[in-house]
Each structure stands twice: as C-alpha cells, then as structure tokens.
Amino acid sequence: CHAPVSLKYPSLLYMGCIVMMSYLSFLAWMNNTGSVISFIGTVFFIISDTLISDQTFLKKEQKGVMETYALAQGLIVAGILL
C-alpha cells in the first residue's frame, strides 16, 4: 500500500523540514552554539515520524511511537534549557 498521490508532495516537504531541523541542530552542536542533547532529540523525532509513517501508509502496527516522540521532545527542550 502506498501513500495517496495527494499526500506525496506534502509528505516530501515535511520530511525535508524535519531532516533540515536535525541537520541545523547538528551544525549548531558542531559550532558550539547548540547541544548534542537537542541533536539526539531531533534524531528521535525523525524515528518517531518514520514509525508513524509506516503505521499510516504501510499499515504496519508500530510500537514505540509515543515513547520515541516523548523522548524526542524532552531531549530537544532539555538541550535548549541546559
């Protein structure tokens, strides 16, 4: 089962946005203006959204969606606050 054609471009745009978020977080960490904690959080965010995508478009039951999402949000915020 594939995603409906109407969701192809919005899905690609969203994927590009979250990958860019992670890349920028990585660059901030490398330039000592960001935190490795936030970067790791963005990676967990990508993992969470990948699980949601599999569940939605491939109809695969996925475990750990909320756990990876909560971990991602917590790490991103912790990296900003610390």
Coordinates of C-alpha atoms in Angstrom, one line a residue:
C1 CA 0.0 0.0 0.0
H2 CA 1.4 3.4 -1.0
A3 CA 0.5 6.9 0.2
P4 CA -2.2 8.6 -1.7
V5 CA -0.8 10.7 -4.6
S6 CA -2.3 13.8 -3.0
L7 CA 0.0 13.3 0.0
K8 CA 3.2 12.7 -1.9
Y9 CA 4.5 16.3 -2.1
P10 CA 3.3 17.4 1.3
S11 CA 4.9 14.3 2.8
L12 CA 8.2 15.0 1.0
L13 CA 8.1 18.6 2.1
Y14 CA 7.5 17.6 5.7
M15 CA 10.4 15.0 5.6
G16 CA 12.7 17.7 4.2
C17 CA 11.7 20.1 7.0
I18 CA 12.4 17.6 9.8
V19 CA 15.7 16.4 8.2
M20 CA 16.7 20.1 7.9
M21 CA 15.8 20.7 11.5
S22 CA 18.1 17.8 12.5
Y23 CA 20.9 19.0 10.2
L24 CA 20.8 22.5 11.6
S25 CA 20.8 21.1 15.2
F26 CA 23.9 19.1 14.2
L27 CA 25.6 22.2 12.8
A28 CA 24.8 24.1 16.0
W29 CA 26.3 21.4 18.1
M30 CA 29.4 21.3 15.9
N31 CA 29.8 25.1 16.2
N32 CA 29.4 25.0 20.0
T33 CA 26.2 27.0 19.8
G34 CA 23.9 24.1 20.3
S35 CA 23.7 20.9 22.3
V36 CA 24.3 17.3 21.5
I37 CA 21.2 16.6 23.6
S38 CA 19.0 18.6 21.2
F39 CA 20.6 16.9 18.2
I40 CA 19.9 13.5 19.6
G41 CA 16.3 14.7 20.3
T42 CA 15.9 15.6 16.6
V43 CA 17.1 12.1 15.6
F44 CA 14.4 10.5 17.9
F45 CA 11.9 12.9 16.3
I46 CA 12.7 11.5 12.9
I47 CA 12.5 8.0 14.2
S48 CA 9.1 8.7 15.7
D49 CA 7.7 10.2 12.5
T50 CA 9.1 7.3 10.5
L51 CA 7.2 4.9 12.7
I52 CA 4.0 7.0 12.3
S53 CA 4.5 7.0 8.5
D54 CA 4.9 3.2 8.4
Q55 CA 1.8 2.8 10.5
T56 CA -0.2 5.2 8.4
F57 CA 0.9 4.4 4.9
L58 CA 2.1 0.8 5.1
K59 CA -0.5 -0.3 7.6
K60 CA 2.2 -1.8 9.8
E61 CA 1.4 -1.8 13.5
Q62 CA 4.3 0.1 15.2
K63 CA 5.3 0.1 18.8
G64 CA 7.2 2.8 20.5
V65 CA 5.7 5.8 18.6
M66 CA 4.7 7.8 21.7
E67 CA 7.8 6.7 23.6
T68 CA 10.2 8.0 20.8
Y69 CA 8.1 11.1 20.4
A70 CA 8.1 12.0 24.1
L71 CA 11.8 11.3 24.3
A72 CA 12.5 13.5 21.3
Q73 CA 10.5 16.4 22.7
G74 CA 12.1 16.0 26.1
L75 CA 15.6 15.9 24.7
I76 CA 15.1 18.9 22.4
V77 CA 13.7 21.0 25.3
A78 CA 16.4 19.8 27.7
G79 CA 19.1 20.7 25.2
I80 CA 17.7 24.2 24.8
L81 CA 17.3 24.8 28.6
L82 CA 20.7 23.3 29.7

